[in-house]
Short mmCIF file of C-alpha atoms and ligand atoms in Angstrom, two decimals:
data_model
loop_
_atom_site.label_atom_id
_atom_site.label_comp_id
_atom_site.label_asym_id
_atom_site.label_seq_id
_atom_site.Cartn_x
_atom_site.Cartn_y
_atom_site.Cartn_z
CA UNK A 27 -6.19 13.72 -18.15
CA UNK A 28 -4.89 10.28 -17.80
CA UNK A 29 -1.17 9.98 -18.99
CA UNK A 30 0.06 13.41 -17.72
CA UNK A 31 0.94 14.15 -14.55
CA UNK A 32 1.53 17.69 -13.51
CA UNK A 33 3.56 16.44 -10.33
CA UNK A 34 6.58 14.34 -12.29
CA UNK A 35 9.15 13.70 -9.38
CA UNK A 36 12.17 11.84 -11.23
CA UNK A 37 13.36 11.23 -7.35
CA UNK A 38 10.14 8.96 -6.49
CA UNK A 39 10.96 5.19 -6.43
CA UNK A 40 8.66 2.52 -7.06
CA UNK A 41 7.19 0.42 -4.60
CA UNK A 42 6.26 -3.20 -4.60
CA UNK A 43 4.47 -4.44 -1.26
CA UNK A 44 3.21 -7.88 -1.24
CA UNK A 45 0.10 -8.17 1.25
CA UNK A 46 0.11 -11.57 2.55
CA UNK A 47 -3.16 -11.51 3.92
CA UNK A 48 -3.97 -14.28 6.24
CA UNK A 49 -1.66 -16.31 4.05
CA UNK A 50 1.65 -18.38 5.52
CA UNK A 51 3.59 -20.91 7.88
CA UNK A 52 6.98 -20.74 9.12
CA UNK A 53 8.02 -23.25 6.73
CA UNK A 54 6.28 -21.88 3.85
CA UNK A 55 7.74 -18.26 4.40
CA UNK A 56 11.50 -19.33 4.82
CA UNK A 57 10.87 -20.75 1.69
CA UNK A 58 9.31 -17.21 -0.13
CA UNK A 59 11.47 -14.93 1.71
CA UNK A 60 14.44 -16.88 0.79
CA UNK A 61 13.47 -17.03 -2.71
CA UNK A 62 12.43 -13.31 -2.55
CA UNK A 63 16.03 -12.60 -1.26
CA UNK A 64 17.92 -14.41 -3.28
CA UNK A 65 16.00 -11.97 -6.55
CA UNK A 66 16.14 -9.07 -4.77
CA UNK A 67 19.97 -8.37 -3.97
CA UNK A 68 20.58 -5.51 -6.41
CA UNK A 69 17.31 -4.07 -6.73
CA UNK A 70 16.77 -0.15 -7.88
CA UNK A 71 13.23 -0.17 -6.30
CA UNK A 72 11.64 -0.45 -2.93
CA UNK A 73 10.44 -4.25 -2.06
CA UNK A 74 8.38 -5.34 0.70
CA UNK A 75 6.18 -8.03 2.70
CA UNK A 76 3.41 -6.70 4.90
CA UNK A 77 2.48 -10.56 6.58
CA UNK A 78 0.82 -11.66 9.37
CA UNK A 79 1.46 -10.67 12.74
CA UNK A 80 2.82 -13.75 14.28
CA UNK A 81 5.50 -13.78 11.34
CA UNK A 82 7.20 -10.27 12.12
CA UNK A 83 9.42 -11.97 14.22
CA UNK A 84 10.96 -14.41 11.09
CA UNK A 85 10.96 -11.31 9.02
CA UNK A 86 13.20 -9.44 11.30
CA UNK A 87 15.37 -12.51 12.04
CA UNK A 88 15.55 -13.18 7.83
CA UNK A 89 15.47 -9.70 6.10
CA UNK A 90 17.03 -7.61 8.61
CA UNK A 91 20.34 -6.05 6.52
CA UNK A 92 18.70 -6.40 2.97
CA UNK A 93 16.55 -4.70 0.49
CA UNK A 94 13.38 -5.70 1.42
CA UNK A 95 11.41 -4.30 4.45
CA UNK A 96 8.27 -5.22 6.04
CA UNK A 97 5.33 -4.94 7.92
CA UNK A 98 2.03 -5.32 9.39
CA UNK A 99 -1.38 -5.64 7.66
CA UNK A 100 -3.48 -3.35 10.41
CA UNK A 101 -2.65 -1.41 13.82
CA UNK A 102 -5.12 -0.04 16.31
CA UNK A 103 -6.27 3.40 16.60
CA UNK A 104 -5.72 3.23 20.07
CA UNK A 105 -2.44 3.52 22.15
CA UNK A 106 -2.86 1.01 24.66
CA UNK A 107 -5.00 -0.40 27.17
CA UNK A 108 -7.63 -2.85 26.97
CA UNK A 109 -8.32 -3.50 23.39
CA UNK A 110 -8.27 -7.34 23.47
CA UNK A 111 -6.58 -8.42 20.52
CA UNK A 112 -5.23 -5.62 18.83
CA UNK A 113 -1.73 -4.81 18.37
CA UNK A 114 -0.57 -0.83 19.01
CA UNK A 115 1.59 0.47 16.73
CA UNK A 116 4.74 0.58 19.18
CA UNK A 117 4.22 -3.00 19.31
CA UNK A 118 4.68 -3.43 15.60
CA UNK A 119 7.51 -1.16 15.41
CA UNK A 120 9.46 -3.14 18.25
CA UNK A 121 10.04 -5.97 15.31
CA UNK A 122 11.64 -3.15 13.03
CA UNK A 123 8.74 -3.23 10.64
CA UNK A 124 8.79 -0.13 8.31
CA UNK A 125 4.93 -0.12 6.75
CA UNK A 126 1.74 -1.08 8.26
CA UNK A 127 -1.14 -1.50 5.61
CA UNK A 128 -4.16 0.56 7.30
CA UNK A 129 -7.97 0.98 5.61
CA UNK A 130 -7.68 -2.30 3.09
CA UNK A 131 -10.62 -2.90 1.70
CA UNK A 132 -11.09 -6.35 3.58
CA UNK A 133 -10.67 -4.54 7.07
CA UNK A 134 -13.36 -2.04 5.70
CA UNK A 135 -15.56 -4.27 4.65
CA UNK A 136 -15.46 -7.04 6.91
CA UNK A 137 -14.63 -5.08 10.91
CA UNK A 138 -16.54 -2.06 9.35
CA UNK A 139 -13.67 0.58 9.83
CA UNK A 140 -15.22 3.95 8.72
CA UNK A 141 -12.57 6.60 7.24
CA UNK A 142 -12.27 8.44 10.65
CA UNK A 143 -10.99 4.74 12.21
CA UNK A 144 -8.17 4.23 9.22
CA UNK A 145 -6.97 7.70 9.85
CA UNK A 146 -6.34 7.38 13.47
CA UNK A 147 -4.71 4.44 12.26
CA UNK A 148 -2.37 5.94 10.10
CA UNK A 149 -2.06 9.05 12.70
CA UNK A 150 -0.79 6.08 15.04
CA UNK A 151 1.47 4.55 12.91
CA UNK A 152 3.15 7.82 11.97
CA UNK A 153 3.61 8.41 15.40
CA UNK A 154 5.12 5.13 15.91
CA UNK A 155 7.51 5.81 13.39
CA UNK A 156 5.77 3.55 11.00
CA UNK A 157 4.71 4.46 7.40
CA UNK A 158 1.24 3.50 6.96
CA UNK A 159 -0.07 2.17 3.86
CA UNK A 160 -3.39 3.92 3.42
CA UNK A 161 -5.87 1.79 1.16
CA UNK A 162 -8.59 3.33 -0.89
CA UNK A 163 -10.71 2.53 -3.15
CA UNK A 164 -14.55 2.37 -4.93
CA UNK A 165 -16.89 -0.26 -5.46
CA UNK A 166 -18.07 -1.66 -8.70
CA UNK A 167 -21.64 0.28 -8.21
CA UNK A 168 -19.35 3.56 -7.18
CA UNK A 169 -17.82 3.24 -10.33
CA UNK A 170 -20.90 2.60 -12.51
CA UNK A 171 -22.43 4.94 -11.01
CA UNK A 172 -19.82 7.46 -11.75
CA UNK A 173 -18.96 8.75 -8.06
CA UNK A 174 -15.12 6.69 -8.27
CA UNK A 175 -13.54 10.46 -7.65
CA UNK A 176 -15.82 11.59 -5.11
CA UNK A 177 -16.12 8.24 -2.95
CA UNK A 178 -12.00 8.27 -3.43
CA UNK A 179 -10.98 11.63 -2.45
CA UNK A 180 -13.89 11.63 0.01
CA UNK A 181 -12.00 8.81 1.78
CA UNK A 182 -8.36 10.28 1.60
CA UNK A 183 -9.91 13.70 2.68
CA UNK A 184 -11.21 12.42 5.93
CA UNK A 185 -8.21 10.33 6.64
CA UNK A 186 -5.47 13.12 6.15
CA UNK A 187 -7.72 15.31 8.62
CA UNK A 188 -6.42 13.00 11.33
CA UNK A 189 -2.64 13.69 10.48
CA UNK A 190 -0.71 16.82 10.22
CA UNK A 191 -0.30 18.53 7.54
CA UNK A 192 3.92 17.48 7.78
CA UNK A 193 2.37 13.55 7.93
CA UNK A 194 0.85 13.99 4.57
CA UNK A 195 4.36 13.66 2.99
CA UNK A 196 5.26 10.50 4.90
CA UNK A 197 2.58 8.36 4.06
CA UNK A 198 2.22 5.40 1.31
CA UNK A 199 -0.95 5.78 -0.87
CA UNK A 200 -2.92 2.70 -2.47
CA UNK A 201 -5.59 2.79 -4.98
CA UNK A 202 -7.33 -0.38 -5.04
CA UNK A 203 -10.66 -0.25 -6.81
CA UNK A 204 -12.11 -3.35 -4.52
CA UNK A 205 -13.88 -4.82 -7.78
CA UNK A 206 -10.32 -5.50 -8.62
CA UNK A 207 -8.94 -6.84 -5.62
CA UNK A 208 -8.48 -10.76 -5.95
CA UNK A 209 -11.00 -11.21 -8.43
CA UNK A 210 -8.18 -10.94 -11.31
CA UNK A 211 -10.06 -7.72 -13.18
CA UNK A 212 -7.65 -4.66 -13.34
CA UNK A 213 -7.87 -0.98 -14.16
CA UNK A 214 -6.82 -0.40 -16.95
CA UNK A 215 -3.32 1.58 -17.05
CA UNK A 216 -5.84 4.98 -18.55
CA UNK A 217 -7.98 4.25 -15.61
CA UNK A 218 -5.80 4.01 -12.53
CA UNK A 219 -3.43 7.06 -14.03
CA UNK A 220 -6.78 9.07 -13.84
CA UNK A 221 -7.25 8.28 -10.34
CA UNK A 222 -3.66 8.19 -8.86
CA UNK A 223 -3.61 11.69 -10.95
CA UNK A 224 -6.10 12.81 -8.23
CA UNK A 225 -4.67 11.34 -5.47
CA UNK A 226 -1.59 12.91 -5.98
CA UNK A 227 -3.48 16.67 -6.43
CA UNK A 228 -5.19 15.94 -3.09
CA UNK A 229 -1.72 15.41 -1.34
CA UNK A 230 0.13 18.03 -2.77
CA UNK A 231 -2.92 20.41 -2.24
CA UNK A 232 -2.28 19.20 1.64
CA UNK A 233 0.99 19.49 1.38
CA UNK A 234 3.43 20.41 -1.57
CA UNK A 235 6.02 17.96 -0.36
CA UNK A 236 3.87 15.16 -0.50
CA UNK A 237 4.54 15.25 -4.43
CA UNK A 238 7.34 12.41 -2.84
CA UNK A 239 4.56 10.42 -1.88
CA UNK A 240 4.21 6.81 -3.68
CA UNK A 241 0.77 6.05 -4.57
CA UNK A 242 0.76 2.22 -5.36
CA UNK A 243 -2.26 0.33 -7.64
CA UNK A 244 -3.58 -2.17 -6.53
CA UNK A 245 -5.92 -5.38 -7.99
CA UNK A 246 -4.99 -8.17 -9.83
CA UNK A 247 -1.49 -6.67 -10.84
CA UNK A 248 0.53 -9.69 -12.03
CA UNK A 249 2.99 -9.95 -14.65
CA UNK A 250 1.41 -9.38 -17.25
CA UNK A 251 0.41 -5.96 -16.35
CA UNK A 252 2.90 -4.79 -13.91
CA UNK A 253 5.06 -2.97 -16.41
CA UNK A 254 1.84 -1.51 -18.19
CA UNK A 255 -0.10 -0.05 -15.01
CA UNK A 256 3.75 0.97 -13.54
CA UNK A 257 4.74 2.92 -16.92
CA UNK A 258 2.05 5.53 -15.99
CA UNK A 259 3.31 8.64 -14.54
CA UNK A 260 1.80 8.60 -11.10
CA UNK A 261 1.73 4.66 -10.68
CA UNK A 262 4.43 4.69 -8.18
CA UNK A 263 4.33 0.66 -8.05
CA UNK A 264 1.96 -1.48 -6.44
CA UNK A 265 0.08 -3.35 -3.84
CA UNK A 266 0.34 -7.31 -4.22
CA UNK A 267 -1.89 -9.45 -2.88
CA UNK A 268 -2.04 -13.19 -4.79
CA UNK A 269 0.62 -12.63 -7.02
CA UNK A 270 2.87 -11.67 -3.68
CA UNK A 271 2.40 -15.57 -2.45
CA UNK A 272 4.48 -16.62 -5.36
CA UNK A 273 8.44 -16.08 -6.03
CA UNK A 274 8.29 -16.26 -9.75
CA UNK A 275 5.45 -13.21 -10.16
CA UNK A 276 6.29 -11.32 -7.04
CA UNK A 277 9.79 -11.22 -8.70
CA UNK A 278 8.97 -10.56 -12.17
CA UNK A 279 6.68 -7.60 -10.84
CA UNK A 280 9.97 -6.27 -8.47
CA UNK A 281 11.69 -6.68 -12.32
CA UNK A 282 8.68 -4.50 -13.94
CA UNK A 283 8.93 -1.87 -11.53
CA UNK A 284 13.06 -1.27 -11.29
CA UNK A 285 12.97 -1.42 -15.22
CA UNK A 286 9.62 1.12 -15.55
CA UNK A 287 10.18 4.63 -16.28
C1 LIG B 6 -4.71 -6.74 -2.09
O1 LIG B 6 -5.14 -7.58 -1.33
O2 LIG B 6 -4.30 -5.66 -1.64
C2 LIG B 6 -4.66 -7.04 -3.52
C3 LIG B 6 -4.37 -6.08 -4.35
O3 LIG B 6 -4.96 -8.34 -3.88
P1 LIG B 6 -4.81 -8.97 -5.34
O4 LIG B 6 -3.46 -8.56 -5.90
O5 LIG B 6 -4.88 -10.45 -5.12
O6 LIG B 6 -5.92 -8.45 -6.16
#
């Protein structure tokens, strides 16, 4: 039932991850990441950037010692070898990088990754030492149709059978109903409690530990209603894409989240 949660873990922090998307130039990130920095420095929440890969590099060289971490946007399900421009996991991790998004909705629908490709993903990044991001999410016509619980927990059933049952406690969840994503339409805070309320029983059925396990919303959070969708019991913070290009909202949503319940 939306608004109760029967998992309440008092020791879960929120999470804010911007995701940059194919967003950025050196000059343009000094100036965000400086600006993020300079809000950031006595933050009671977790904060970070997943950006493009070229920009790891300035991300390790400019948030190395503070609060906010970062990462990749995607990782290949393969080790190594010849898998011409993907980057392994390893690779990612030699920049420090903490998260790798896998399984957003624009990888999904756009290099048609199936649910068996983002969980080798995510088994790859766990193995790496990463903590993958997992993305999921239903369509508009899933959701007017009425199948939003089965197409979601069809999609985080497949993807924690290709990690160990220990795994499913070190993960990051997102929920990002993809008519939401960029188009500035949101859940309502009722709506994504429902869902993040099953996420969380699909976890812990996997694993009792993974009650620990942030599951972020994501679509359209700004603002103006960061502290809303946040003050719901499960809504362990959130998944940022436009609002994470700009200091002012990304900011005020790092505010919402270290002042939510
Ligand atoms: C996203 O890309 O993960 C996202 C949630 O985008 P936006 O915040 O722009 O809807």
């Amino acid at each position: 039932m939306p608004g109760l949660s029967k998992y309440v873990d008092p020791m879960r922090r929120k999470l804010i991850a911007g995701n940059w998307k194919m967003h950025g130039s050196l000059a343009a990130n000094a100036a965000l990441l400086n600006g993020i920095l300079a809000g950031t420095d006595a933050v009671t929440c977790d904060v970070a950037v997943c950006v493009p890969a070229p920009y790891l590099a300035q991300c390790k060289s400019l948030l190395s010692g503070s609060a906010v971490a970062w990462g990749a946007q995607d990782v290949s399900m393969h080790t190594s070898g010849a898998y011409t421009g993907e980057m392994s996991a390893a690779m990612i991790k030699e920049f420090d990088c903490r998260y790798v998004i896998v399984g957003h909705s624009e990888r999904r629908s756009g290099h048609a990754e199936s649910n068996e490709a983002v969980g080798r993903k995510a088994a790859q990044a766990l193995k790496a030492g990463l903590t993958p991001i997992v993305c999921v999410g239903e369509t508009l016509v899933q959701r007017e149709s009425g199948a939003t619980a089965e197409v979601v927990l069809g999609q985080l059933d497949t993807i924690l059978g290709a990690i160990s049952e220990q795994d499913a406690a070190r993960i990051v969840l997102a929920y990002e109903p993809v008519w939401a994503i960029g188009t500035g339409k949101t859940a309502t805070p009722d709506m994504a409690q429902e869902v993040h309320a099953l996420i969380r029983g699909k976890l812990v059925e996997r694993n009792p530990a993974a009650q620990s396990v942030q599951v972020l919303y994501g679509g359209s959070m700004k603002p103006d209603n960061a502290g809303q969708l946040m003050s719901m019991p499960d809504v362990d913070g959130g998944l940022i894409g436009g609002a994470a290009l700009k200091v002012d909202d990304f900011l005020a949503i790092v505010r919402a989240a270290c002042a939510a319940p």
